[in-house]
PDB file of C-alpha atoms in Angstrom:
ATOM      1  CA  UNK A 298     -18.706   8.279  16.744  1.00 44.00           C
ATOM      2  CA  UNK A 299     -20.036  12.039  16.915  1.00 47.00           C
ATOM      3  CA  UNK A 300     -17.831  12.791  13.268  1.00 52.00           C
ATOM      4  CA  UNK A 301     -19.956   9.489  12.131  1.00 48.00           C
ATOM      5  CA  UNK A 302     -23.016  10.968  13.245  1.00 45.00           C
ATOM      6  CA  UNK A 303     -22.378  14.529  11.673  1.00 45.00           C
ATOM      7  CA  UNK A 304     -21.419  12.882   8.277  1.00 45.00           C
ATOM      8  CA  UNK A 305     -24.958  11.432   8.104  1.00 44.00           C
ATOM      9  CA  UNK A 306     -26.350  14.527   9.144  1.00 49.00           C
ATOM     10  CA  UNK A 307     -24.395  16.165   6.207  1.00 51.00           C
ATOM     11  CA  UNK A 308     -25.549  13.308   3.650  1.00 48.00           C
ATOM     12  CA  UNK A 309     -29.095  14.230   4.364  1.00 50.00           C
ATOM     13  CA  UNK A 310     -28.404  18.031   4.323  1.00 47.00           C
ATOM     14  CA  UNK A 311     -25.969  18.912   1.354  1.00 56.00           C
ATOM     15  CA  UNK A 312     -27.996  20.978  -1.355  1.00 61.00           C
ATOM     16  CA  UNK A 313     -24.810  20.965  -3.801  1.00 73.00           C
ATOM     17  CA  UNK A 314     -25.115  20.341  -6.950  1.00 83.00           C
ATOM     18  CA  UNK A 315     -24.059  16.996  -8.474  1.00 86.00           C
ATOM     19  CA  UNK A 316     -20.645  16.839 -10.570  1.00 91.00           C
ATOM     20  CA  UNK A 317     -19.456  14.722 -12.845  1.00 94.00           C
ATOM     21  CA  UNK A 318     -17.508  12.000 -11.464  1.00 95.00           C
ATOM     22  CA  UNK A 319     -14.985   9.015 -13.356  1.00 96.00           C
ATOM     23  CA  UNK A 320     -15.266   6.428 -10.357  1.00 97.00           C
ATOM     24  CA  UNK A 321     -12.384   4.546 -11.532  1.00 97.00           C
ATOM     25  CA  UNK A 322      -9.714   7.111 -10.230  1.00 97.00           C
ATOM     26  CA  UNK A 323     -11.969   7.705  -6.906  1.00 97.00           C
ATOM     27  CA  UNK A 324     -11.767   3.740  -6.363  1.00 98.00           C
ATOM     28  CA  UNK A 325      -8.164   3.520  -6.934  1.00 97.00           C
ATOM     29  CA  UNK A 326      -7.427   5.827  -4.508  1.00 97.00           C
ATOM     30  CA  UNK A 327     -10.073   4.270  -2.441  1.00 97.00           C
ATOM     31  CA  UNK A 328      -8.237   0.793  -2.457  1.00 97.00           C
ATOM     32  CA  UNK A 329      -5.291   2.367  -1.732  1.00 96.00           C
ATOM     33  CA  UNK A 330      -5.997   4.087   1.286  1.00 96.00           C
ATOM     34  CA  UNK A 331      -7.987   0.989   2.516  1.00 96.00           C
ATOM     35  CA  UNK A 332      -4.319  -0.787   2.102  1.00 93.00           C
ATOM     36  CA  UNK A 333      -2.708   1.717   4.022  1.00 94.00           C
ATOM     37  CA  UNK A 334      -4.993   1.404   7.120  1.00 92.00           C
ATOM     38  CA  UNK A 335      -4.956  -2.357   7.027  1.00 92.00           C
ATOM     39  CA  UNK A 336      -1.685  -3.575   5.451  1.00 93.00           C
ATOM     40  CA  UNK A 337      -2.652  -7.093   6.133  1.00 93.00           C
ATOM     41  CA  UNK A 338      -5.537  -7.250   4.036  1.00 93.00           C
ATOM     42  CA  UNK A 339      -5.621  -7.635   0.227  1.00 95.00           C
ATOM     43  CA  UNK A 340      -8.008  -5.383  -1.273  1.00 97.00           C
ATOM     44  CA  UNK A 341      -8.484  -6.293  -4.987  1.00 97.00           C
ATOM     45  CA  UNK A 342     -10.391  -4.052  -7.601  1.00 98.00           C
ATOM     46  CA  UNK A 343     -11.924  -4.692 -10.843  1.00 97.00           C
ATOM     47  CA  UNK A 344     -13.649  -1.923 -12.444  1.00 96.00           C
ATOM     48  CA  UNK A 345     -15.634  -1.826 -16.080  1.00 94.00           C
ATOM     49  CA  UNK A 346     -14.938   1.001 -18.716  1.00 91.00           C
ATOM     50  CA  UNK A 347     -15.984   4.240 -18.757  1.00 90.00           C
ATOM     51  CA  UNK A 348     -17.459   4.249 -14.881  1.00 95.00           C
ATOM     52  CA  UNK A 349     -18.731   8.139 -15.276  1.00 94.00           C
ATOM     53  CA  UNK A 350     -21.993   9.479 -13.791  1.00 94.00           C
ATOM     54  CA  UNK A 351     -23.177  12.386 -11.940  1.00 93.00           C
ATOM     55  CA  UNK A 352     -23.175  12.762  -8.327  1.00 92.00           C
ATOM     56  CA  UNK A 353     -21.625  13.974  -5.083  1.00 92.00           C
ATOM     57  CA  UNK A 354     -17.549  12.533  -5.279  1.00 93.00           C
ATOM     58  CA  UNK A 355     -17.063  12.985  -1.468  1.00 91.00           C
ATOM     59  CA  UNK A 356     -20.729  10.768  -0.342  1.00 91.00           C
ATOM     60  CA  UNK A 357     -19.802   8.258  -2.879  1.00 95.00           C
ATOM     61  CA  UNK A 358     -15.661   8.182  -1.252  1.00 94.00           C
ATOM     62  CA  UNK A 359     -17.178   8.154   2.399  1.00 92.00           C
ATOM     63  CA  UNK A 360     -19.880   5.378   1.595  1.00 95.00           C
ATOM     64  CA  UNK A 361     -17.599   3.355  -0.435  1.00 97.00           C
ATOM     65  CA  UNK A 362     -14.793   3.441   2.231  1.00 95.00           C
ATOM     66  CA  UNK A 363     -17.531   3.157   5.126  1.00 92.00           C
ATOM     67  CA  UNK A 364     -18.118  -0.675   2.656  1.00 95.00           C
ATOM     68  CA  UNK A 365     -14.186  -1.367   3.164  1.00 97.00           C
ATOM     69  CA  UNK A 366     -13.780  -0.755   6.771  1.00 93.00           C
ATOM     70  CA  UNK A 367     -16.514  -3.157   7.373  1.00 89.00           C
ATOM     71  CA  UNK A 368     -15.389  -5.323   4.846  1.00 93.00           C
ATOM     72  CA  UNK A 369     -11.631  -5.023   6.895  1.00 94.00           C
ATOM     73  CA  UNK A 370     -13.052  -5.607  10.536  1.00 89.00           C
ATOM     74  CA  UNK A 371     -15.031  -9.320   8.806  1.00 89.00           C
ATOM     75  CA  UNK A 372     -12.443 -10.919   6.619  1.00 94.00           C
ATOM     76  CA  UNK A 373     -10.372 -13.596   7.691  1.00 93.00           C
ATOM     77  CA  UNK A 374      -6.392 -13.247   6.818  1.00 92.00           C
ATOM     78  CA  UNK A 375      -5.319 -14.848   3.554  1.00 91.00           C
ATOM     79  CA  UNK A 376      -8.768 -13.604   1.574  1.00 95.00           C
ATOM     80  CA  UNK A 377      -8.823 -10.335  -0.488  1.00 96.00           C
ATOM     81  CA  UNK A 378     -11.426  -7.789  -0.026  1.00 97.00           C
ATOM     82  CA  UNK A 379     -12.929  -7.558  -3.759  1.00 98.00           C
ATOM     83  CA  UNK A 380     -13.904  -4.122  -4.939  1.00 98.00           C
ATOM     84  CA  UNK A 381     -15.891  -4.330  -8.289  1.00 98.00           C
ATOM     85  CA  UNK A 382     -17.432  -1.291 -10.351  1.00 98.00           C
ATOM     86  CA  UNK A 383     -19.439  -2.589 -13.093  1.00 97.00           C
ATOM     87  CA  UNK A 384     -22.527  -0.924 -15.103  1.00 95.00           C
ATOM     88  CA  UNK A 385     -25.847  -3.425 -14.748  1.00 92.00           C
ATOM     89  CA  UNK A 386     -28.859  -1.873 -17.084  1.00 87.00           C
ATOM     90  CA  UNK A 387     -28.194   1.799 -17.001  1.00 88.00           C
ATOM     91  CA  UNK A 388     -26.601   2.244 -13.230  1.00 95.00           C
ATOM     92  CA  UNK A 389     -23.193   1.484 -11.476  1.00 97.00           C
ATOM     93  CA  UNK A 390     -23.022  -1.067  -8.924  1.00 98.00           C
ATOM     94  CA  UNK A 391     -20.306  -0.672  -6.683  1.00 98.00           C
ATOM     95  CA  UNK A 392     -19.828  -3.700  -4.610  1.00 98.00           C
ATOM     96  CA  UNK A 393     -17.381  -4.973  -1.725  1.00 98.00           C
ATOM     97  CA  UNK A 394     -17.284  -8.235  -0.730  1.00 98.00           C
ATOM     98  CA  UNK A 395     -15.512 -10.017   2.365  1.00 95.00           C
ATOM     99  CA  UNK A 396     -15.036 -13.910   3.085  1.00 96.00           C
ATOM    100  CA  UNK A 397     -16.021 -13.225   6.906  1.00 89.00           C
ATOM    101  CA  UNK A 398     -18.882 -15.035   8.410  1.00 87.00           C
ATOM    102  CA  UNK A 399     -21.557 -13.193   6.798  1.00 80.00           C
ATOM    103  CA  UNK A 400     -24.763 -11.860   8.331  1.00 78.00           C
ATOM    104  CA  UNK A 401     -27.745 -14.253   9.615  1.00 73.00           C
ATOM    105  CA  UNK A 402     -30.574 -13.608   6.935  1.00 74.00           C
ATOM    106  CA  UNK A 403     -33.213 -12.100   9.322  1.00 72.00           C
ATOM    107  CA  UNK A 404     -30.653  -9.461  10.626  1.00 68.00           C
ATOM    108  CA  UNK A 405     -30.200  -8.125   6.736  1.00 67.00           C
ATOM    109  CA  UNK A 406     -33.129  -6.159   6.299  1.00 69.00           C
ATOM    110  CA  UNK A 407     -32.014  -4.242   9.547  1.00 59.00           C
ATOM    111  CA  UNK A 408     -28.266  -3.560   8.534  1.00 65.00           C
ATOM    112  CA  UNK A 409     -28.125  -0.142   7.199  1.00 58.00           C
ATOM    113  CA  UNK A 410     -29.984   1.527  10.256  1.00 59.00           C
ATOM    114  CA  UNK A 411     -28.808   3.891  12.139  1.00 54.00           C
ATOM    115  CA  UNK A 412     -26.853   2.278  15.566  1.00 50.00           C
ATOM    116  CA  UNK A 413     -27.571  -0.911  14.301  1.00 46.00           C
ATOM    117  CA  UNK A 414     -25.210  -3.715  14.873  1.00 54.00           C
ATOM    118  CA  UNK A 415     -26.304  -7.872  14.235  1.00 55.00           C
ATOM    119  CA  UNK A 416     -26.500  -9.955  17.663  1.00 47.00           C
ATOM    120  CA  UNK A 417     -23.235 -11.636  18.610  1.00 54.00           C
ATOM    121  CA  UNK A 418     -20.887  -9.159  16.558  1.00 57.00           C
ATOM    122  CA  UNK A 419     -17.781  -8.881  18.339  1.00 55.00           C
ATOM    123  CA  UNK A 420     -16.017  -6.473  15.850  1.00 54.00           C
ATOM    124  CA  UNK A 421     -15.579  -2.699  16.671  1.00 57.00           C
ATOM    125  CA  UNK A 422     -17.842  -0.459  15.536  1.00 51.00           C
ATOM    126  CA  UNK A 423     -20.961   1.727  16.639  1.00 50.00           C
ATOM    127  CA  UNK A 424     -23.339   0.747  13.230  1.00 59.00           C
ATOM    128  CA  UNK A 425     -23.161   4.221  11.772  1.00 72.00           C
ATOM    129  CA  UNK A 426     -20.824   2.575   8.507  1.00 77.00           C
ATOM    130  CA  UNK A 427     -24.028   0.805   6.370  1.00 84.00           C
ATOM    131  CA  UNK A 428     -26.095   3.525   7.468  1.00 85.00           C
ATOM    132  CA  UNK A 429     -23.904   6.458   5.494  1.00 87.00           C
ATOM    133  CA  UNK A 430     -23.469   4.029   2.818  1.00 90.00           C
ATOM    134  CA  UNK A 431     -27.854   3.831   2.903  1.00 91.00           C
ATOM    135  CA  UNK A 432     -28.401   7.747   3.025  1.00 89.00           C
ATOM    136  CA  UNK A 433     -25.689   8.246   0.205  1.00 91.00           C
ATOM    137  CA  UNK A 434     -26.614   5.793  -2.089  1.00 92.00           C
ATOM    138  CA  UNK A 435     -30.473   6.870  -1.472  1.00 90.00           C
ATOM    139  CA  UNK A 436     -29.413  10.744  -2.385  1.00 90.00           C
ATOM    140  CA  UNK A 437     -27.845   9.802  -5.607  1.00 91.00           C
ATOM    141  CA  UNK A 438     -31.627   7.973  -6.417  1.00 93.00           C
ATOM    142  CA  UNK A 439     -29.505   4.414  -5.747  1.00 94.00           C
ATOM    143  CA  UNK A 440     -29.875   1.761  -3.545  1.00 93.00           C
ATOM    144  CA  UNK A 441     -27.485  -0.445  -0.889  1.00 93.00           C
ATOM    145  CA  UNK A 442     -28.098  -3.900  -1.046  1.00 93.00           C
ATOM    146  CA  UNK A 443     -26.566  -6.148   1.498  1.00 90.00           C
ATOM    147  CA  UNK A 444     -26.641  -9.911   0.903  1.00 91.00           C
ATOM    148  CA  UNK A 445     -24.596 -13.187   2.134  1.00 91.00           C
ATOM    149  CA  UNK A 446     -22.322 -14.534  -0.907  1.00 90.00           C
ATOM    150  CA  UNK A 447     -23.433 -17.615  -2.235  1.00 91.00           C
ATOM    151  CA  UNK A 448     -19.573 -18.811  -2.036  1.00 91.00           C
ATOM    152  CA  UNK A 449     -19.424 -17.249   1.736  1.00 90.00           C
ATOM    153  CA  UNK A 450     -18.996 -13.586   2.932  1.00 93.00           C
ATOM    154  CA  UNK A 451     -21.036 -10.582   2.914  1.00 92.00           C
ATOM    155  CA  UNK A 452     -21.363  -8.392  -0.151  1.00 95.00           C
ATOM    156  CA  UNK A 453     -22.123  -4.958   0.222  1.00 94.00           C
ATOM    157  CA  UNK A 454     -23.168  -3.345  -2.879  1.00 97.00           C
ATOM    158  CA  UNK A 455     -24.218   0.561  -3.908  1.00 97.00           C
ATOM    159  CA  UNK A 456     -26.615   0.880  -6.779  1.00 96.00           C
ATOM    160  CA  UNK A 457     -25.893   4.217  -8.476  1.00 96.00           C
ATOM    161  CA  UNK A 458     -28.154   5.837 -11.469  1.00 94.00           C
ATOM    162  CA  UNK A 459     -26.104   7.623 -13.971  1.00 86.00           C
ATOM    163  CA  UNK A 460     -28.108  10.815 -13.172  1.00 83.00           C
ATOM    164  CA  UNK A 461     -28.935  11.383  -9.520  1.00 77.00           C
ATOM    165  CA  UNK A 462     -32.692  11.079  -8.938  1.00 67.00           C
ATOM    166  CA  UNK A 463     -33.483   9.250 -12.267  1.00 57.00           C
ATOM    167  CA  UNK A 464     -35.060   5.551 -11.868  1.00 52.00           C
ATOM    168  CA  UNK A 465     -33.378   3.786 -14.481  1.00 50.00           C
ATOM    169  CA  UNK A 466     -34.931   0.021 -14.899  1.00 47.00           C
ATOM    170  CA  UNK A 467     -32.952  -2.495 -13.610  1.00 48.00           C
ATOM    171  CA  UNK A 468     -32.089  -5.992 -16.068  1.00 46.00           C
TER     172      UNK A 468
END
């Protein structure tokens, strides 16, 4: 918990300037580490073309894999993980999605704060995972957006400008 809680101390705190980063290589490896901890779980990836912007490599890794170990702790056996990549009006949105039980919708709005963990959750955890993904997504200028699947699950999703910082309109 205390390496958690420095890692979102360093999100908010890191004055380095942003790189340019080709997500598709960082998600591989990604998907492939997620395997590795959890051999038992499928984690699938799709990713568009060309999946370059500008950013911080190692916030986008940690909140990304922060996505799949929640995503790993929620799914049921026999369902993949999917990891998607896609570009949506000027941004990337990174999304994971599980087939777990999903979230009750008046708990959503609070997932993503600090120590916060939905009533009834069983699974490990100390709810320090969503809020990295949060503070990362919200240095790059992006967004995470948490939502029940219409087909079941929970789909955790980081919205990325191309450029940290610049509001890109969305549709």
């Amino acid at each position: 918990m205390i390496s958690e809680i420095l890692v979102l101390a360093r999100v908010d705190a890191d004055n380095a300037s942003a790189e340019d980063i080709d997500l598709t290589p960082l998600l591989k490896t990604l998907q492939k580490d997620a395997q590795l901890s959890a051999p038992e779980q499928v984690v699938q990836l799709t990713t568009a073309n060309d999946l370059q912007l500008k950013g911080w490599p190692t916030m986008i890794e940690r909140a990304v894999d922060n996505l799949l170990r929640n995503a790993q702790r929620f799914n049921p056996m026999g369902e993949p993980i999917e990891l998607q990549a896609q570009h949506q009006g000027g941004r990337i949105l990174i999304s994971v999605r599980d087939h777990g039980p999903g979230v009750e919708a008046e708990h959503l709005s609070q997932l993503g704060e600090p120590f916060y963990r939905a009533p009834g959750q069983t699974a490990q955890g100390h709810g320090l995972g969503l809020a990295i993904a949060r503070r990362a997504a919200e240095r790059h200028g992006g967004n995470l957006i948490l939502a029940n699947h219409p087909d079941g699950g929970f789909i955790a999703s980081i919205e990325l400008p191309l450029i940290p910082g610049v509001a890109t309109p969305v549709g």
